Each structure stands twice: as C-alpha cells, then as structure tokens.
Amino acid sequence: AMRVLAAYPAAFPEGSTMTGLGREVREKLEMVSNEPVVAVVLPRESGASAGAIAQTLENIAQLVPSLIESQQQQAIKAVVEALMPKVMPLPNVLKEAE
C-alpha cells in the first residue's frame, strides 16, 4: 500500500501536515474540501520516513511566501534600475568619497 502525505492550510486544526494511508488522509481532507491542498503519494518503502518528509515540506512551505516576496522586490528593483537614467555623482560627493 502506498502512503500519502498531505499538506493543507495552517488553519486546519490538526496542523499543516499529516501522514497516513490514503483512506486515513481522505477522511480528514473532506474537512478542508474547499481549501488548497498538496498531496504526495510515497512509495511503500518511504512509509517510515513519511513524518520527516512531512516536516520538511511544512518547513519549505513556510519559507515560500517570503521567497516569493523577495523575488518580486528584486524584479521591481531591476525594472526601476533599467528605467532610471545613469546619473554621475555630484562633484562634492566624489570629493567626500576620496
């Protein structure tokens, strides 16, 4: 039998990850049927490591929003830099830098 790992919204009362057999997961997923869900079916031999895999995915999921925000800020900065004319520093600024 395959083992199933499901990650779902943190608002779910039991947490954001859960492991178990497909039938066990299906019962709990019915409670969040209108929420986004990520499910991974693991090979049978991965059953013992399902908890570690679940924790790893939960940790990654927590990082994704800040990574997306960082990428968006970098993209905006790149666009602004591409649109802005290159301006030479004022002579007094150059003198202070020396």
PDB file of N, CA and C in Angstrom:
ATOM      1  N   ALA A   1       0.841  -1.189   0.000  1.00  0.00           N
ATOM      2  CA  ALA A   1       0.000   0.000   0.000  1.00  0.00           C
ATOM      3  C   ALA A   1       0.875   1.236   0.000  1.00  0.00           C
ATOM      4  N   MET A   2       0.437   2.233  -0.706  1.00  0.00           N
ATOM      5  CA  MET A   2       1.162   3.494  -0.752  1.00  0.00           C
ATOM      6  C   MET A   2       0.784   4.313   0.472  1.00  0.00           C
ATOM      7  N   ARG A   3       1.701   5.142   0.906  1.00  0.00           N
ATOM      8  CA  ARG A   3       1.391   6.064   1.991  1.00  0.00           C
ATOM      9  C   ARG A   3       1.188   7.432   1.371  1.00  0.00           C
ATOM     10  N   VAL A   4       0.344   8.219   1.981  1.00  0.00           N
ATOM     11  CA  VAL A   4       0.010   9.533   1.447  1.00  0.00           C
ATOM     12  C   VAL A   4       0.396  10.601   2.453  1.00  0.00           C
ATOM     13  N   LEU A   5       0.957  11.650   1.959  1.00  0.00           N
ATOM     14  CA  LEU A   5       1.293  12.819   2.772  1.00  0.00           C
ATOM     15  C   LEU A   5       0.458  13.963   2.238  1.00  0.00           C
ATOM     16  N   ALA A   6      -0.184  14.674   3.091  1.00  0.00           N
ATOM     17  CA  ALA A   6      -0.981  15.818   2.645  1.00  0.00           C
ATOM     18  C   ALA A   6      -0.588  17.042   3.447  1.00  0.00           C
ATOM     19  N   ALA A   7      -0.409  18.146   2.774  1.00  0.00           N
ATOM     20  CA  ALA A   7      -0.148  19.423   3.439  1.00  0.00           C
ATOM     21  C   ALA A   7      -1.313  20.333   3.095  1.00  0.00           C
ATOM     22  N   TYR A   8      -1.893  20.941   4.077  1.00  0.00           N
ATOM     23  CA  TYR A   8      -3.031  21.808   3.842  1.00  0.00           C
ATOM     24  C   TYR A   8      -2.949  23.012   4.747  1.00  0.00           C
ATOM     25  N   PRO A   9      -3.882  23.950   4.607  1.00  0.00           N
ATOM     26  CA  PRO A   9      -3.768  25.242   5.287  1.00  0.00           C
ATOM     27  C   PRO A   9      -3.516  25.140   6.786  1.00  0.00           C
ATOM     28  N   ALA A  10      -2.743  26.086   7.279  1.00  0.00           N
ATOM     29  CA  ALA A  10      -2.425  26.117   8.710  1.00  0.00           C
ATOM     30  C   ALA A  10      -3.687  26.304   9.551  1.00  0.00           C
ATOM     31  N   ALA A  11      -4.744  26.793   8.944  1.00  0.00           N
ATOM     32  CA  ALA A  11      -5.999  26.976   9.677  1.00  0.00           C
ATOM     33  C   ALA A  11      -6.615  25.638  10.069  1.00  0.00           C
ATOM     34  N   PHE A  12      -6.171  24.565   9.431  1.00  0.00           N
ATOM     35  CA  PHE A  12      -6.696  23.245   9.771  1.00  0.00           C
ATOM     36  C   PHE A  12      -6.309  22.941  11.206  1.00  0.00           C
ATOM     37  N   PRO A  13      -7.251  22.538  12.058  1.00  0.00           N
ATOM     38  CA  PRO A  13      -6.988  22.415  13.493  1.00  0.00           C
ATOM     39  C   PRO A  13      -5.878  21.438  13.881  1.00  0.00           C
ATOM     40  N   GLU A  14      -5.588  20.461  13.046  1.00  0.00           N
ATOM     41  CA  GLU A  14      -4.564  19.490  13.417  1.00  0.00           C
ATOM     42  C   GLU A  14      -3.182  19.855  12.904  1.00  0.00           C
ATOM     43  N   GLY A  15      -3.026  21.006  12.299  1.00  0.00           N
ATOM     44  CA  GLY A  15      -1.731  21.426  11.801  1.00  0.00           C
ATOM     45  C   GLY A  15      -1.723  21.486  10.290  1.00  0.00           C
ATOM     46  N   SER A  16      -0.554  21.696   9.738  1.00  0.00           N
ATOM     47  CA  SER A  16      -0.478  21.878   8.296  1.00  0.00           C
ATOM     48  C   SER A  16       0.040  20.654   7.554  1.00  0.00           C
ATOM     49  N   THR A  17       0.469  19.624   8.244  1.00  0.00           N
ATOM     50  CA  THR A  17       0.850  18.392   7.559  1.00  0.00           C
ATOM     51  C   THR A  17       0.237  17.202   8.269  1.00  0.00           C
ATOM     52  N   MET A  18       0.077  16.127   7.504  1.00  0.00           N
ATOM     53  CA  MET A  18      -0.497  14.916   8.073  1.00  0.00           C
ATOM     54  C   MET A  18      -0.045  13.746   7.225  1.00  0.00           C
ATOM     55  N   THR A  19       0.279  12.645   7.848  1.00  0.00           N
ATOM     56  CA  THR A  19       0.668  11.450   7.111  1.00  0.00           C
ATOM     57  C   THR A  19      -0.273  10.315   7.461  1.00  0.00           C
ATOM     58  N   GLY A  20      -0.352   9.355   6.593  1.00  0.00           N
ATOM     59  CA  GLY A  20      -1.184   8.183   6.841  1.00  0.00           C
ATOM     60  C   GLY A  20      -1.498   7.473   5.548  1.00  0.00           C
ATOM     61  N   LEU A  21      -2.284   6.434   5.641  1.00  0.00           N
ATOM     62  CA  LEU A  21      -2.741   5.726   4.460  1.00  0.00           C
ATOM     63  C   LEU A  21      -3.753   6.589   3.719  1.00  0.00           C
ATOM     64  N   GLY A  22      -3.933   6.312   2.453  1.00  0.00           N
ATOM     65  CA  GLY A  22      -4.847   7.097   1.636  1.00  0.00           C
ATOM     66  C   GLY A  22      -6.225   7.242   2.249  1.00  0.00           C
ATOM     67  N   ARG A  23      -6.778   6.155   2.777  1.00  0.00           N
ATOM     68  CA  ARG A  23      -8.131   6.218   3.362  1.00  0.00           C
ATOM     69  C   ARG A  23      -8.150   7.106   4.599  1.00  0.00           C
ATOM     70  N   GLU A  24      -7.040   7.120   5.367  1.00  0.00           N
ATOM     71  CA  GLU A  24      -6.967   7.974   6.562  1.00  0.00           C
ATOM     72  C   GLU A  24      -6.911   9.444   6.162  1.00  0.00           C
ATOM     73  N   VAL A  25      -6.120   9.715   5.144  1.00  0.00           N
ATOM     74  CA  VAL A  25      -5.969  11.093   4.676  1.00  0.00           C
ATOM     75  C   VAL A  25      -7.278  11.586   4.061  1.00  0.00           C
ATOM     76  N   ARG A  26      -7.917  10.743   3.275  1.00  0.00           N
ATOM     77  CA  ARG A  26      -9.158  11.130   2.595  1.00  0.00           C
ATOM     78  C   ARG A  26     -10.215  11.603   3.591  1.00  0.00           C
ATOM     79  N   GLU A  27     -10.356  10.898   4.689  1.00  0.00           N
ATOM     80  CA  GLU A  27     -11.358  11.274   5.699  1.00  0.00           C
ATOM     81  C   GLU A  27     -11.099  12.678   6.239  1.00  0.00           C
ATOM     82  N   LYS A  28      -9.844  12.981   6.512  1.00  0.00           N
ATOM     83  CA  LYS A  28      -9.520  14.300   7.079  1.00  0.00           C
ATOM     84  C   LYS A  28      -9.584  15.397   6.021  1.00  0.00           C
ATOM     85  N   LEU A  29      -9.250  15.063   4.779  1.00  0.00           N
ATOM     86  CA  LEU A  29      -9.282  16.072   3.724  1.00  0.00           C
ATOM     87  C   LEU A  29     -10.698  16.533   3.413  1.00  0.00           C
ATOM     88  N   GLU A  30     -11.684  15.704   3.696  1.00  0.00           N
ATOM     89  CA  GLU A  30     -13.073  16.119   3.477  1.00  0.00           C
ATOM     90  C   GLU A  30     -13.411  17.352   4.313  1.00  0.00           C
ATOM     91  N   MET A  31     -12.721  17.539   5.424  1.00  0.00           N
ATOM     92  CA  MET A  31     -12.966  18.693   6.294  1.00  0.00           C
ATOM     93  C   MET A  31     -12.457  19.988   5.669  1.00  0.00           C
ATOM     94  N   VAL A  32     -11.550  19.886   4.715  1.00  0.00           N
ATOM     95  CA  VAL A  32     -10.984  21.072   4.069  1.00  0.00           C
ATOM     96  C   VAL A  32     -11.172  20.986   2.555  1.00  0.00           C
ATOM     97  N   SER A  33     -12.300  20.469   2.124  1.00  0.00           N
ATOM     98  CA  SER A  33     -12.530  20.210   0.701  1.00  0.00           C
ATOM     99  C   SER A  33     -12.481  21.466  -0.166  1.00  0.00           C
ATOM    100  N   ASN A  34     -12.685  22.639   0.400  1.00  0.00           N
ATOM    101  CA  ASN A  34     -12.646  23.881  -0.374  1.00  0.00           C
ATOM    102  C   ASN A  34     -11.334  24.634  -0.212  1.00  0.00           C
ATOM    103  N   GLU A  35     -10.348  24.023   0.409  1.00  0.00           N
ATOM    104  CA  GLU A  35      -9.055  24.672   0.637  1.00  0.00           C
ATOM    105  C   GLU A  35      -8.004  24.094  -0.314  1.00  0.00           C
ATOM    106  N   PRO A  36      -6.952  24.887  -0.614  1.00  0.00           N
ATOM    107  CA  PRO A  36      -5.868  24.350  -1.433  1.00  0.00           C
ATOM    108  C   PRO A  36      -5.154  23.229  -0.679  1.00  0.00           C
ATOM    109  N   VAL A  37      -4.785  22.183  -1.398  1.00  0.00           N
ATOM    110  CA  VAL A  37      -4.147  21.019  -0.779  1.00  0.00           C
ATOM    111  C   VAL A  37      -3.010  20.550  -1.674  1.00  0.00           C
ATOM    112  N   VAL A  38      -1.924  20.116  -1.057  1.00  0.00           N
ATOM    113  CA  VAL A  38      -0.835  19.457  -1.767  1.00  0.00           C
ATOM    114  C   VAL A  38      -0.754  18.048  -1.215  1.00  0.00           C
ATOM    115  N   ALA A  39      -0.803  17.059  -2.099  1.00  0.00           N
ATOM    116  CA  ALA A  39      -0.713  15.667  -1.648  1.00  0.00           C
ATOM    117  C   ALA A  39       0.416  14.980  -2.401  1.00  0.00           C
ATOM    118  N   VAL A  40       1.190  14.186  -1.703  1.00  0.00           N
ATOM    119  CA  VAL A  40       2.299  13.444  -2.294  1.00  0.00           C
ATOM    120  C   VAL A  40       2.099  11.976  -1.961  1.00  0.00           C
ATOM    121  N   VAL A  41       2.098  11.141  -2.976  1.00  0.00           N
ATOM    122  CA  VAL A  41       1.991   9.705  -2.752  1.00  0.00           C
ATOM    123  C   VAL A  41       3.413   9.155  -2.726  1.00  0.00           C
ATOM    124  N   LEU A  42       3.758   8.504  -1.619  1.00  0.00           N
ATOM    125  CA  LEU A  42       5.108   7.981  -1.428  1.00  0.00           C
ATOM    126  C   LEU A  42       5.155   6.490  -1.735  1.00  0.00           C
ATOM    127  N   PRO A  43       6.290   6.001  -2.221  1.00  0.00           N
ATOM    128  CA  PRO A  43       6.444   4.557  -2.396  1.00  0.00           C
ATOM    129  C   PRO A  43       6.337   3.863  -1.044  1.00  0.00           C
ATOM    130  N   ARG A  44       5.924   2.630  -1.059  1.00  0.00           N
ATOM    131  CA  ARG A  44       5.723   1.871   0.177  1.00  0.00           C
ATOM    132  C   ARG A  44       6.952   1.933   1.081  1.00  0.00           C
ATOM    133  N   GLU A  45       8.132   1.821   0.518  1.00  0.00           N
ATOM    134  CA  GLU A  45       9.344   1.803   1.344  1.00  0.00           C
ATOM    135  C   GLU A  45       9.640   3.146   2.008  1.00  0.00           C
ATOM    136  N   SER A  46       8.930   4.194   1.627  1.00  0.00           N
ATOM    137  CA  SER A  46       9.129   5.511   2.238  1.00  0.00           C
ATOM    138  C   SER A  46       8.266   5.715   3.472  1.00  0.00           C
ATOM    139  N   GLY A  47       7.426   4.753   3.808  1.00  0.00           N
ATOM    140  CA  GLY A  47       6.498   4.908   4.925  1.00  0.00           C
ATOM    141  C   GLY A  47       7.161   5.307   6.220  1.00  0.00           C
ATOM    142  N   ALA A  48       8.312   4.729   6.515  1.00  0.00           N
ATOM    143  CA  ALA A  48       8.997   5.032   7.771  1.00  0.00           C
ATOM    144  C   ALA A  48       9.491   6.473   7.815  1.00  0.00           C
ATOM    145  N   SER A  49       9.776   7.052   6.667  1.00  0.00           N
ATOM    146  CA  SER A  49      10.298   8.419   6.644  1.00  0.00           C
ATOM    147  C   SER A  49       9.214   9.447   6.323  1.00  0.00           C
ATOM    148  N   ALA A  50       7.954   9.034   6.263  1.00  0.00           N
ATOM    149  CA  ALA A  50       6.866   9.948   5.904  1.00  0.00           C
ATOM    150  C   ALA A  50       6.792  11.151   6.840  1.00  0.00           C
ATOM    151  N   GLY A  51       6.985  10.936   8.134  1.00  0.00           N
ATOM    152  CA  GLY A  51       6.938  12.049   9.082  1.00  0.00           C
ATOM    153  C   GLY A  51       8.019  13.072   8.814  1.00  0.00           C
ATOM    154  N   ALA A  52       9.229  12.600   8.512  1.00  0.00           N
ATOM    155  CA  ALA A  52      10.335  13.516   8.213  1.00  0.00           C
ATOM    156  C   ALA A  52      10.069  14.275   6.918  1.00  0.00           C
ATOM    157  N   ILE A  53       9.513  13.582   5.942  1.00  0.00           N
ATOM    158  CA  ILE A  53       9.178  14.240   4.681  1.00  0.00           C
ATOM    159  C   ILE A  53       8.098  15.294   4.918  1.00  0.00           C
ATOM    160  N   ALA A  54       7.102  14.964   5.720  1.00  0.00           N
ATOM    161  CA  ALA A  54       6.036  15.919   6.038  1.00  0.00           C
ATOM    162  C   ALA A  54       6.601  17.163   6.710  1.00  0.00           C
ATOM    163  N   GLN A  55       7.487  16.989   7.671  1.00  0.00           N
ATOM    164  CA  GLN A  55       8.076  18.127   8.377  1.00  0.00           C
ATOM    165  C   GLN A  55       8.911  18.976   7.427  1.00  0.00           C
ATOM    166  N   THR A  56       9.658  18.330   6.546  1.00  0.00           N
ATOM    167  CA  THR A  56      10.472  19.056   5.574  1.00  0.00           C
ATOM    168  C   THR A  56       9.595  19.903   4.660  1.00  0.00           C
ATOM    169  N   LEU A  57       8.507  19.318   4.153  1.00  0.00           N
ATOM    170  CA  LEU A  57       7.601  20.071   3.285  1.00  0.00           C
ATOM    171  C   LEU A  57       6.933  21.218   4.031  1.00  0.00           C
ATOM    172  N   GLU A  58       6.586  21.001   5.281  1.00  0.00           N
ATOM    173  CA  GLU A  58       5.983  22.070   6.080  1.00  0.00           C
ATOM    174  C   GLU A  58       6.972  23.221   6.251  1.00  0.00           C
ATOM    175  N   ASN A  59       8.231  22.904   6.526  1.00  0.00           N
ATOM    176  CA  ASN A  59       9.257  23.944   6.678  1.00  0.00           C
ATOM    177  C   ASN A  59       9.446  24.719   5.380  1.00  0.00           C
ATOM    178  N   ILE A  60       9.482  23.999   4.264  1.00  0.00           N
ATOM    179  CA  ILE A  60       9.637  24.656   2.967  1.00  0.00           C
ATOM    180  C   ILE A  60       8.434  25.549   2.685  1.00  0.00           C
ATOM    181  N   ALA A  61       7.235  25.045   2.956  1.00  0.00           N
ATOM    182  CA  ALA A  61       6.012  25.814   2.695  1.00  0.00           C
ATOM    183  C   ALA A  61       6.003  27.130   3.464  1.00  0.00           C
ATOM    184  N   GLN A  62       6.572  27.143   4.651  1.00  0.00           N
ATOM    185  CA  GLN A  62       6.620  28.372   5.448  1.00  0.00           C
ATOM    186  C   GLN A  62       7.578  29.391   4.850  1.00  0.00           C
ATOM    187  N   LEU A  63       8.597  28.928   4.125  1.00  0.00           N
ATOM    188  CA  LEU A  63       9.571  29.832   3.515  1.00  0.00           C
ATOM    189  C   LEU A  63       9.090  30.428   2.197  1.00  0.00           C
ATOM    190  N   VAL A  64       8.234  29.724   1.495  1.00  0.00           N
ATOM    191  CA  VAL A  64       7.845  30.122   0.144  1.00  0.00           C
ATOM    192  C   VAL A  64       7.278  31.539   0.066  1.00  0.00           C
ATOM    193  N   PRO A  65       6.351  31.964   0.916  1.00  0.00           N
ATOM    194  CA  PRO A  65       5.828  33.335   0.790  1.00  0.00           C
ATOM    195  C   PRO A  65       6.918  34.407   0.874  1.00  0.00           C
ATOM    196  N   SER A  66       7.868  34.264   1.775  1.00  0.00           N
ATOM    197  CA  SER A  66       8.921  35.280   1.877  1.00  0.00           C
ATOM    198  C   SER A  66       9.863  35.215   0.677  1.00  0.00           C
ATOM    199  N   LEU A  67      10.090  34.022   0.127  1.00  0.00           N
ATOM    200  CA  LEU A  67      10.919  33.904  -1.073  1.00  0.00           C
ATOM    201  C   LEU A  67      10.237  34.555  -2.268  1.00  0.00           C
ATOM    202  N   ILE A  68       8.941  34.361  -2.393  1.00  0.00           N
ATOM    203  CA  ILE A  68       8.190  34.990  -3.484  1.00  0.00           C
ATOM    204  C   ILE A  68       8.237  36.507  -3.340  1.00  0.00           C
ATOM    205  N   GLU A  69       8.039  37.007  -2.124  1.00  0.00           N
ATOM    206  CA  GLU A  69       8.087  38.454  -1.892  1.00  0.00           C
ATOM    207  C   GLU A  69       9.464  39.009  -2.240  1.00  0.00           C
ATOM    208  N   SER A  70      10.506  38.310  -1.849  1.00  0.00           N
ATOM    209  CA  SER A  70      11.867  38.741  -2.152  1.00  0.00           C
ATOM    210  C   SER A  70      12.105  38.788  -3.661  1.00  0.00           C
ATOM    211  N   GLN A  71      11.641  37.768  -4.377  1.00  0.00           N
ATOM    212  CA  GLN A  71      11.787  37.748  -5.833  1.00  0.00           C
ATOM    213  C   GLN A  71      11.039  38.912  -6.472  1.00  0.00           C
ATOM    214  N   GLN A  72       9.846  39.202  -5.968  1.00  0.00           N
ATOM    215  CA  GLN A  72       9.067  40.309  -6.514  1.00  0.00           C
ATOM    216  C   GLN A  72       9.784  41.634  -6.291  1.00  0.00           C
ATOM    217  N   GLN A  73      10.352  41.820  -5.106  1.00  0.00           N
ATOM    218  CA  GLN A  73      11.078  43.057  -4.815  1.00  0.00           C
ATOM    219  C   GLN A  73      12.311  43.186  -5.703  1.00  0.00           C
ATOM    220  N   GLN A  74      13.016  42.072  -5.927  1.00  0.00           N
ATOM    221  CA  GLN A  74      14.188  42.097  -6.805  1.00  0.00           C
ATOM    222  C   GLN A  74      13.787  42.429  -8.235  1.00  0.00           C
ATOM    223  N   ALA A  75      12.662  41.888  -8.689  1.00  0.00           N
ATOM    224  CA  ALA A  75      12.187  42.164 -10.044  1.00  0.00           C
ATOM    225  C   ALA A  75      11.824  43.634 -10.193  1.00  0.00           C
ATOM    226  N   ILE A  76      11.139  44.193  -9.196  1.00  0.00           N
ATOM    227  CA  ILE A  76      10.774  45.613  -9.239  1.00  0.00           C
ATOM    228  C   ILE A  76      12.031  46.473  -9.248  1.00  0.00           C
ATOM    229  N   LYS A  77      12.997  46.130  -8.420  1.00  0.00           N
ATOM    230  CA  LYS A  77      14.253  46.889  -8.368  1.00  0.00           C
ATOM    231  C   LYS A  77      14.964  46.840  -9.717  1.00  0.00           C
ATOM    232  N   ALA A  78      14.976  45.674 -10.361  1.00  0.00           N
ATOM    233  CA  ALA A  78      15.624  45.539 -11.666  1.00  0.00           C
ATOM    234  C   ALA A  78      14.926  46.397 -12.716  1.00  0.00           C
ATOM    235  N   VAL A  79      13.596  46.446 -12.682  1.00  0.00           N
ATOM    236  CA  VAL A  79      12.845  47.273 -13.630  1.00  0.00           C
ATOM    237  C   VAL A  79      13.149  48.745 -13.389  1.00  0.00           C
ATOM    238  N   VAL A  80      13.133  49.173 -12.141  1.00  0.00           N
ATOM    239  CA  VAL A  80      13.416  50.574 -11.811  1.00  0.00           C
ATOM    240  C   VAL A  80      14.828  50.942 -12.254  1.00  0.00           C
ATOM    241  N   GLU A  81      15.798  50.078 -11.985  1.00  0.00           N
ATOM    242  CA  GLU A  81      17.180  50.359 -12.388  1.00  0.00           C
ATOM    243  C   GLU A  81      17.309  50.429 -13.904  1.00  0.00           C
ATOM    244  N   ALA A  82      16.557  49.595 -14.620  1.00  0.00           N
ATOM    245  CA  ALA A  82      16.608  49.619 -16.080  1.00  0.00           C
ATOM    246  C   ALA A  82      15.979  50.894 -16.639  1.00  0.00           C
ATOM    247  N   LEU A  83      14.973  51.418 -15.961  1.00  0.00           N
ATOM    248  CA  LEU A  83      14.274  52.610 -16.441  1.00  0.00           C
ATOM    249  C   LEU A  83      14.957  53.913 -16.040  1.00  0.00           C
ATOM    250  N   MET A  84      15.675  53.897 -14.940  1.00  0.00           N
ATOM    251  CA  MET A  84      16.307  55.114 -14.438  1.00  0.00           C
ATOM    252  C   MET A  84      17.574  55.418 -15.237  1.00  0.00           C
ATOM    253  N   PRO A  85      17.755  56.689 -15.594  1.00  0.00           N
ATOM    254  CA  PRO A  85      18.996  57.044 -16.285  1.00  0.00           C
ATOM    255  C   PRO A  85      20.182  56.947 -15.328  1.00  0.00           C
ATOM    256  N   LYS A  86      21.328  56.636 -15.903  1.00  0.00           N
ATOM    257  CA  LYS A  86      22.548  56.577 -15.093  1.00  0.00           C
ATOM    258  C   LYS A  86      22.983  58.012 -14.797  1.00  0.00           C
ATOM    259  N   VAL A  87      23.131  58.330 -13.529  1.00  0.00           N
ATOM    260  CA  VAL A  87      23.465  59.684 -13.101  1.00  0.00           C
ATOM    261  C   VAL A  87      24.828  59.654 -12.439  1.00  0.00           C
ATOM    262  N   MET A  88      25.685  60.545 -12.891  1.00  0.00           N
ATOM    263  CA  MET A  88      27.010  60.663 -12.280  1.00  0.00           C
ATOM    264  C   MET A  88      26.863  61.354 -10.930  1.00  0.00           C
ATOM    265  N   PRO A  89      27.635  60.921  -9.941  1.00  0.00           N
ATOM    266  CA  PRO A  89      27.578  61.586  -8.635  1.00  0.00           C
ATOM    267  C   PRO A  89      28.030  63.044  -8.746  1.00  0.00           C
ATOM    268  N   LEU A  90      27.487  63.864  -7.880  1.00  0.00           N
ATOM    269  CA  LEU A  90      27.871  65.275  -7.853  1.00  0.00           C
ATOM    270  C   LEU A  90      29.345  65.386  -7.464  1.00  0.00           C
ATOM    271  N   PRO A  91      30.015  66.421  -7.940  1.00  0.00           N
ATOM    272  CA  PRO A  91      31.449  66.577  -7.633  1.00  0.00           C
ATOM    273  C   PRO A  91      31.758  66.567  -6.133  1.00  0.00           C
ATOM    274  N   ASN A  92      30.908  67.198  -5.316  1.00  0.00           N
ATOM    275  CA  ASN A  92      31.184  67.229  -3.875  1.00  0.00           C
ATOM    276  C   ASN A  92      31.057  65.830  -3.266  1.00  0.00           C
ATOM    277  N   VAL A  93      30.199  64.976  -3.801  1.00  0.00           N
ATOM    278  CA  VAL A  93      30.066  63.603  -3.310  1.00  0.00           C
ATOM    279  C   VAL A  93      31.318  62.811  -3.671  1.00  0.00           C
ATOM    280  N   LEU A  94      31.823  63.012  -4.880  1.00  0.00           N
ATOM    281  CA  LEU A  94      33.060  62.331  -5.287  1.00  0.00           C
ATOM    282  C   LEU A  94      34.230  62.759  -4.414  1.00  0.00           C
ATOM    283  N   LYS A  95      34.286  64.051  -4.107  1.00  0.00           N
ATOM    284  CA  LYS A  95      35.381  64.564  -3.285  1.00  0.00           C
ATOM    285  C   LYS A  95      35.315  63.970  -1.884  1.00  0.00           C
ATOM    286  N   GLU A  96      34.101  63.860  -1.306  1.00  0.00           N
ATOM    287  CA  GLU A  96      33.935  63.266   0.022  1.00  0.00           C
ATOM    288  C   GLU A  96      34.329  61.795   0.018  1.00  0.00           C
ATOM    289  N   ALA A  97      34.092  61.107  -1.077  1.00  0.00           N
ATOM    290  CA  ALA A  97      34.404  59.680  -1.163  1.00  0.00           C
ATOM    291  C   ALA A  97      35.907  59.437  -1.168  1.00  0.00           C
ATOM    292  N   GLU A  98      36.655  60.411  -1.640  1.00  0.00           N
ATOM    293  CA  GLU A  98      38.120  60.264  -1.658  1.00  0.00           C
ATOM    294  C   GLU A  98      38.617  60.342  -0.250  1.00  0.00           C
TER     295      GLU A  98
END
